[in-house]
mmCIF file of N, CA, C and O in Angstrom:
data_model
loop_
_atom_site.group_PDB
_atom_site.id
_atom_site.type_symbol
_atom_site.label_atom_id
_atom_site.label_comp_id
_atom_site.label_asym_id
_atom_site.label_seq_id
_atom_site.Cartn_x
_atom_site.Cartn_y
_atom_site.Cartn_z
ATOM 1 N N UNK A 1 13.549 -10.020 9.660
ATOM 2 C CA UNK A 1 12.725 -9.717 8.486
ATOM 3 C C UNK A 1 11.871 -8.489 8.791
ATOM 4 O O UNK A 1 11.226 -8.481 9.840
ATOM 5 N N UNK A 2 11.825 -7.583 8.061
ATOM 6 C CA UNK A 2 11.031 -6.525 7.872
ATOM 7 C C UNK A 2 9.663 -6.715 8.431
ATOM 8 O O UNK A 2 9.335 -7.826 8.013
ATOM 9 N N UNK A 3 8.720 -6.256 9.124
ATOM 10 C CA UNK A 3 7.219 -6.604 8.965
ATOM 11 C C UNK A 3 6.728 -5.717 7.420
ATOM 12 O O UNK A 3 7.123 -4.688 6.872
ATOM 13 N N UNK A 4 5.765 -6.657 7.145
ATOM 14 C CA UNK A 4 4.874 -5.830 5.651
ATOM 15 C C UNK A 4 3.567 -5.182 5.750
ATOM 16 O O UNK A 4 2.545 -5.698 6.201
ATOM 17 N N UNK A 5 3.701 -3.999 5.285
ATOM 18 C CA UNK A 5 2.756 -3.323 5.388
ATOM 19 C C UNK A 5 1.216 -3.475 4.372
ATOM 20 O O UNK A 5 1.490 -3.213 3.201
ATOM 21 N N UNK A 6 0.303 -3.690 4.490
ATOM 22 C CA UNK A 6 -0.763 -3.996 3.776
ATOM 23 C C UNK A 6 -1.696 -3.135 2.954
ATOM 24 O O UNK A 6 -2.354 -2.766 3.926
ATOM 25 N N UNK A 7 -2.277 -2.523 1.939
ATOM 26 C CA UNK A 7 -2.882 -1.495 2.057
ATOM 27 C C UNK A 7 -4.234 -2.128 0.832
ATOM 28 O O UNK A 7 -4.097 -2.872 -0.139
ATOM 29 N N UNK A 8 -5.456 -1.481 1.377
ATOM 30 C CA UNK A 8 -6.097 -2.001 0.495
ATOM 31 C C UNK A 8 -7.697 -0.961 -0.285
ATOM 32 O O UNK A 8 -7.615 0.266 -0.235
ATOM 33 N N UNK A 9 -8.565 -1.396 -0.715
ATOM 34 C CA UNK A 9 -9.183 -0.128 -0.808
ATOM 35 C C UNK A 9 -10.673 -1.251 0.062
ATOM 36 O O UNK A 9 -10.744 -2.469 0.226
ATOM 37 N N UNK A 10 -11.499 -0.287 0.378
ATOM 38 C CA UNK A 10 -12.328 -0.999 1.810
ATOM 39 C C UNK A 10 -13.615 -1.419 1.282
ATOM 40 O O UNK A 10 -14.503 -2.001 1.905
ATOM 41 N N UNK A 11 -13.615 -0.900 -0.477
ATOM 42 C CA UNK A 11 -14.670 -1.262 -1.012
ATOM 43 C C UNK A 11 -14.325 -2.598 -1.149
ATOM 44 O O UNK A 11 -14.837 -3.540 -0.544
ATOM 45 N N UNK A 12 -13.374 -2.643 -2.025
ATOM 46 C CA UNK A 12 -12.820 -4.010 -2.474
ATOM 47 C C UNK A 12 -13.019 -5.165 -1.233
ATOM 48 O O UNK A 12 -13.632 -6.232 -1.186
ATOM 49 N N UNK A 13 -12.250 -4.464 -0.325
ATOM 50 C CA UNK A 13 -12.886 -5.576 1.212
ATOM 51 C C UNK A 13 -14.028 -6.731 0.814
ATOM 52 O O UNK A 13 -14.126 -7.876 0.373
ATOM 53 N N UNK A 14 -14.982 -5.361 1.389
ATOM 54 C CA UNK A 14 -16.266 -5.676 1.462
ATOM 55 C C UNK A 14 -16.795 -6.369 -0.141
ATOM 56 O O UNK A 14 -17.718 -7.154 0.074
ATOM 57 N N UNK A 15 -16.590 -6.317 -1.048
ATOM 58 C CA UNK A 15 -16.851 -7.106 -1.967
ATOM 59 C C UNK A 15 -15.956 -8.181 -1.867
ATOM 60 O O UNK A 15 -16.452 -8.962 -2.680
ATOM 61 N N UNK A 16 -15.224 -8.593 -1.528
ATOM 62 C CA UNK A 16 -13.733 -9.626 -1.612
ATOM 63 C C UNK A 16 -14.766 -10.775 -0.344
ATOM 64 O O UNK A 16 -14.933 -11.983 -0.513
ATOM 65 N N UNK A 17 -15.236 -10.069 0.683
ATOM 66 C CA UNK A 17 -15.666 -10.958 2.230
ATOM 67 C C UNK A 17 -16.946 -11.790 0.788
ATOM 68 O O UNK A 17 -16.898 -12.902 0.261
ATOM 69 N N UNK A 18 -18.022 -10.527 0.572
ATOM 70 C CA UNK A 18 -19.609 -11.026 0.016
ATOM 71 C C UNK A 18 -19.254 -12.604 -0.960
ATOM 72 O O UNK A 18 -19.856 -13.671 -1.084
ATOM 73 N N UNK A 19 -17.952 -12.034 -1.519
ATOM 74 C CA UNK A 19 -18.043 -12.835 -3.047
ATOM 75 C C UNK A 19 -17.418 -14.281 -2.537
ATOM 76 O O UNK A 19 -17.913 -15.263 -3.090
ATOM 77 N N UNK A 20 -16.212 -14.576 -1.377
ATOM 78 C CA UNK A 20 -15.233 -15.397 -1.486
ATOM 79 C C UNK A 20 -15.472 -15.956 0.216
ATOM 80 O O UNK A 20 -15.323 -17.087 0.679
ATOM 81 N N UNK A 21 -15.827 -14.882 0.782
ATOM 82 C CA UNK A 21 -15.846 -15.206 2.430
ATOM 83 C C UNK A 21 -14.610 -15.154 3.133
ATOM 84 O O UNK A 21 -14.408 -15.847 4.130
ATOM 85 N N UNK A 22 -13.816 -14.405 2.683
ATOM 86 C CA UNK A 22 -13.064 -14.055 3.000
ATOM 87 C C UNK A 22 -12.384 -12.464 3.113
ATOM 88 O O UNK A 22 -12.246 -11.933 2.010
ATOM 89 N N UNK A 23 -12.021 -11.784 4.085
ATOM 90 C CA UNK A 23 -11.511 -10.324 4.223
ATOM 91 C C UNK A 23 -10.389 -10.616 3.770
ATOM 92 O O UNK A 23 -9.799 -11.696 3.760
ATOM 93 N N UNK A 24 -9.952 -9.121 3.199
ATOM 94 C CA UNK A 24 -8.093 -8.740 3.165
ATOM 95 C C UNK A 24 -7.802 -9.120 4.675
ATOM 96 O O UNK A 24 -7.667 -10.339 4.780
ATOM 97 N N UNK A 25 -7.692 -8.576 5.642
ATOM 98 C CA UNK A 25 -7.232 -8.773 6.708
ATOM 99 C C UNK A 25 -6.984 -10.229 6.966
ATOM 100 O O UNK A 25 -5.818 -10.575 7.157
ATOM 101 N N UNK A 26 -7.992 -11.170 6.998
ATOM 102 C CA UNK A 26 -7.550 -12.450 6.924
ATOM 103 C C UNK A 26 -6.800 -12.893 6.043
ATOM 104 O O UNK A 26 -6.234 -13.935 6.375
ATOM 105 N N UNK A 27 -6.532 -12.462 4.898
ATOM 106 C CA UNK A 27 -6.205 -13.505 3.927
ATOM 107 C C UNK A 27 -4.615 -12.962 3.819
ATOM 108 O O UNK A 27 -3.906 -13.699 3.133
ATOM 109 N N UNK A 28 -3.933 -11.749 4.410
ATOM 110 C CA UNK A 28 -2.558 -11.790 4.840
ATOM 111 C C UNK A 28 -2.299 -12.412 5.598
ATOM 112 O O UNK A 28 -1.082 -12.381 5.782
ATOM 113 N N UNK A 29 -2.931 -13.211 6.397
ATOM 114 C CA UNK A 29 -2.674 -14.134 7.083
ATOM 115 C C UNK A 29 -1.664 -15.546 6.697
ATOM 116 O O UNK A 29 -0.887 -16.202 7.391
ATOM 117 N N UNK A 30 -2.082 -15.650 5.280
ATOM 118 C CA UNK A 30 -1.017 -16.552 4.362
ATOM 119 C C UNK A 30 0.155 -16.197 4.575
ATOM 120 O O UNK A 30 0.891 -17.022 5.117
ATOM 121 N N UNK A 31 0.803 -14.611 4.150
ATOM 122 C CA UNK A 31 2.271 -15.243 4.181
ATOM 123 C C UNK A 31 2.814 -15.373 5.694
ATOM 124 O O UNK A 31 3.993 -15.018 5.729
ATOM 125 N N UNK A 32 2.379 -15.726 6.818
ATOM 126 C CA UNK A 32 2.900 -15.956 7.832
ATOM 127 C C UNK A 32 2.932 -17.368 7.895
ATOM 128 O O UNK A 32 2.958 -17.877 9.016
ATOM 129 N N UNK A 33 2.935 -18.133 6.839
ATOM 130 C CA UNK A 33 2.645 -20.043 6.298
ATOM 131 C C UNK A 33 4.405 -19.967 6.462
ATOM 132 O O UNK A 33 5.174 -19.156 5.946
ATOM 133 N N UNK A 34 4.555 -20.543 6.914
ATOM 134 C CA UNK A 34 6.149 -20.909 6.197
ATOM 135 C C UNK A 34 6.758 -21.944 5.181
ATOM 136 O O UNK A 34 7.800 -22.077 4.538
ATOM 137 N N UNK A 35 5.536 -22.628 5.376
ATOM 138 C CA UNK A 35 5.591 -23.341 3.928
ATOM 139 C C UNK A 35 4.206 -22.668 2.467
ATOM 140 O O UNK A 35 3.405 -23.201 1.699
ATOM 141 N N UNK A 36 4.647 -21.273 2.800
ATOM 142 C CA UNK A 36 3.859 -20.543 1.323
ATOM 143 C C UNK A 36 4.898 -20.619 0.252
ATOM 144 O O UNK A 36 6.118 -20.780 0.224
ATOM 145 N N UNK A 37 3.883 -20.431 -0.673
ATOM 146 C CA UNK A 37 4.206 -20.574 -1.814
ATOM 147 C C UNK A 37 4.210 -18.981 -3.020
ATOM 148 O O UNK A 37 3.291 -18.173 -2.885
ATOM 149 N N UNK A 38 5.055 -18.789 -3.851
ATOM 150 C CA UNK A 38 4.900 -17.621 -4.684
ATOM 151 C C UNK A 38 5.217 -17.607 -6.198
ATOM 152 O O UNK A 38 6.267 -17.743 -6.826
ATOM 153 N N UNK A 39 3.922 -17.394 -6.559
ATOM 154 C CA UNK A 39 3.997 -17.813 -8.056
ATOM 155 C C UNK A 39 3.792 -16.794 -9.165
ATOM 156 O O UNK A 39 2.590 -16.535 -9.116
ATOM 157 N N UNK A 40 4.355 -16.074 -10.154
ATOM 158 C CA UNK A 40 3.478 -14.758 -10.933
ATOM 159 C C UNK A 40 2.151 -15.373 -11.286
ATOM 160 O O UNK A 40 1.655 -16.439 -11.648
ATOM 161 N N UNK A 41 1.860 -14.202 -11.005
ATOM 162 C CA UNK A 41 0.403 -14.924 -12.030
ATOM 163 C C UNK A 41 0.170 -14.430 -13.032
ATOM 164 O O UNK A 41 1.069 -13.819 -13.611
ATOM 165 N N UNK A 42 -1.088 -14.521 -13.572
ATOM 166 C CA UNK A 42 -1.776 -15.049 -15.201
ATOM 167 C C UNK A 42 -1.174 -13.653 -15.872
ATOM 168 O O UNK A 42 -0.532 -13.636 -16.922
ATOM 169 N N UNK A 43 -1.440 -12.710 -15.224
ATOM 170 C CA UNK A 43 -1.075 -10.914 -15.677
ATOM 171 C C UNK A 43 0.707 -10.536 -15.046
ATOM 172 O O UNK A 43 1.407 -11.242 -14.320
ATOM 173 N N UNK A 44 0.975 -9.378 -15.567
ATOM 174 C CA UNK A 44 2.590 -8.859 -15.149
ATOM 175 C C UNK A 44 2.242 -7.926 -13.614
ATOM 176 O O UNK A 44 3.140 -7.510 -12.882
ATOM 177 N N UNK A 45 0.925 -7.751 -13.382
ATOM 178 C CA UNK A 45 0.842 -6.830 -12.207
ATOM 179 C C UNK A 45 1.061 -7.775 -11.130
ATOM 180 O O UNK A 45 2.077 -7.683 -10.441
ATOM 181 N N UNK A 46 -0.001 -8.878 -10.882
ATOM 182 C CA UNK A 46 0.133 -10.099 -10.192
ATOM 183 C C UNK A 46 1.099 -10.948 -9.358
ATOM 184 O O UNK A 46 2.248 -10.982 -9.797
ATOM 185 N N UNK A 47 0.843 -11.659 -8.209
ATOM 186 C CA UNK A 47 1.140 -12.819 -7.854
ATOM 187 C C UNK A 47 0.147 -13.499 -6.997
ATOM 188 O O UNK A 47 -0.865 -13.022 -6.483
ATOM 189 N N UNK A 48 0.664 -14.814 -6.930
ATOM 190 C CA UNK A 48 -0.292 -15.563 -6.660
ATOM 191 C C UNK A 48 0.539 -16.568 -5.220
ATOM 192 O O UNK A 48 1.536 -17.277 -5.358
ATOM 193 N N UNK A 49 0.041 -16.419 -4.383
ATOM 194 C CA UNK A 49 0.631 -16.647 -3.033
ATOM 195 C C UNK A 49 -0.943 -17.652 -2.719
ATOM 196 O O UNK A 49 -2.128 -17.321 -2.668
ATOM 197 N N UNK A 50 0.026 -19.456 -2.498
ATOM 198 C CA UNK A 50 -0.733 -20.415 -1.660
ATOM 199 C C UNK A 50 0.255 -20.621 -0.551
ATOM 200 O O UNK A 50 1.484 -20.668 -0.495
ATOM 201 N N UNK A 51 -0.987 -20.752 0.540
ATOM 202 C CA UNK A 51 -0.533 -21.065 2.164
ATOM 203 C C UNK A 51 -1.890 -21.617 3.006
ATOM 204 O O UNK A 51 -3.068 -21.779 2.689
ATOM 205 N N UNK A 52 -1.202 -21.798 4.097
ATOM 206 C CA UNK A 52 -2.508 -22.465 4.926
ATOM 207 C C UNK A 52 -2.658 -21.191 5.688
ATOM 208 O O UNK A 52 -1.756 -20.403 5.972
ATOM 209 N N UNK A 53 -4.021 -21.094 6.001
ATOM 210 C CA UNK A 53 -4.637 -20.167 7.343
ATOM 211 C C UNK A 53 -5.074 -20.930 8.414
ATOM 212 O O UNK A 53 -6.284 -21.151 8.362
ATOM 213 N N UNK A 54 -4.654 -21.278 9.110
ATOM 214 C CA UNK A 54 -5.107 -22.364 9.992
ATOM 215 C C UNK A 54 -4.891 -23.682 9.588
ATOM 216 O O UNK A 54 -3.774 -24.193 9.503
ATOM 217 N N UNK A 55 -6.075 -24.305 9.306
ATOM 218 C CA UNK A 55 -6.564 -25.453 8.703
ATOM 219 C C UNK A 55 -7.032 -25.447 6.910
ATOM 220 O O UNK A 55 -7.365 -26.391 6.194
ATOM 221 N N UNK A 56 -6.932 -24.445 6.696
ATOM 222 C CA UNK A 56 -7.692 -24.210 5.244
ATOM 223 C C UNK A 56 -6.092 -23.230 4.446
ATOM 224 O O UNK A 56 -5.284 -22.351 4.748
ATOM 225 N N UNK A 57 -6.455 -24.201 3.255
ATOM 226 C CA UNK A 57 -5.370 -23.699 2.143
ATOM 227 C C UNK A 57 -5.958 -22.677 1.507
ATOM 228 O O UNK A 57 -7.180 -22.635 1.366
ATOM 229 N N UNK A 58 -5.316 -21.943 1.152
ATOM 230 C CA UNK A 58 -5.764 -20.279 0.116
ATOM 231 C C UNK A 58 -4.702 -20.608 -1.200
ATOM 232 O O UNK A 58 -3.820 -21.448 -1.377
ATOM 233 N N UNK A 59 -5.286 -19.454 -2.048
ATOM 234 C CA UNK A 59 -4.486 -18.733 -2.963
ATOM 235 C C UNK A 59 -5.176 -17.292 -2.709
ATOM 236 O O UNK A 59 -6.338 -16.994 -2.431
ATOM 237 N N UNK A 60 -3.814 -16.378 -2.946
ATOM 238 C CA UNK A 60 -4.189 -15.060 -2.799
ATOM 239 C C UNK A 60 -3.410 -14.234 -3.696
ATOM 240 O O UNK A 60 -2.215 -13.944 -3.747
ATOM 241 N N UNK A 61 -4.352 -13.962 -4.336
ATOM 242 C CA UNK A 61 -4.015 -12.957 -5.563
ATOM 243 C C UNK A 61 -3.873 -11.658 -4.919
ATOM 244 O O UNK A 61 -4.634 -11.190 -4.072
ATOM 245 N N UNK A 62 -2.366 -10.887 -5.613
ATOM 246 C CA UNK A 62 -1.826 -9.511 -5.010
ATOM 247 C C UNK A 62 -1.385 -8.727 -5.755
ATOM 248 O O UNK A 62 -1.141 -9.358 -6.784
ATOM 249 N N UNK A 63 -1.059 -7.472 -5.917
ATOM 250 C CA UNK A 63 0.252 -7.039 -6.475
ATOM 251 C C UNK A 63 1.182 -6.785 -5.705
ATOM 252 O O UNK A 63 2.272 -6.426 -6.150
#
């Protein structure tokens, strides 16, 4: 499998950690779940990816 490349903007970061407690950097951490999940979401830009990070389940909204 390919590795995936991530890209993000660093404001967004830092508002994403304040608001949720969580970084981008961590929260790619999901699709390395092998039991994740991939769903479209609510919009056509969207998806919506649940997985575990450890011990703790996510959803992570992407394009």
């Amino acid at each position: 499998m390919a590795s995936l490349r991530w890209t993000w903007h660093e404001n967004k970061n830092r508002i994403n950690r304040r608001k949720h407690g969580l970084s981008f950097e961590t929260a790619t951490l999901v699709f390395e779940d092998p039991l994740m999940a991939q769903l479209p979401g609510p919009d056509e830009d969207r998806w919506m990816t649940i997985g575990a990070i450890g011990n703790v389940v996510v959803i992570v909204a992407h394009t």
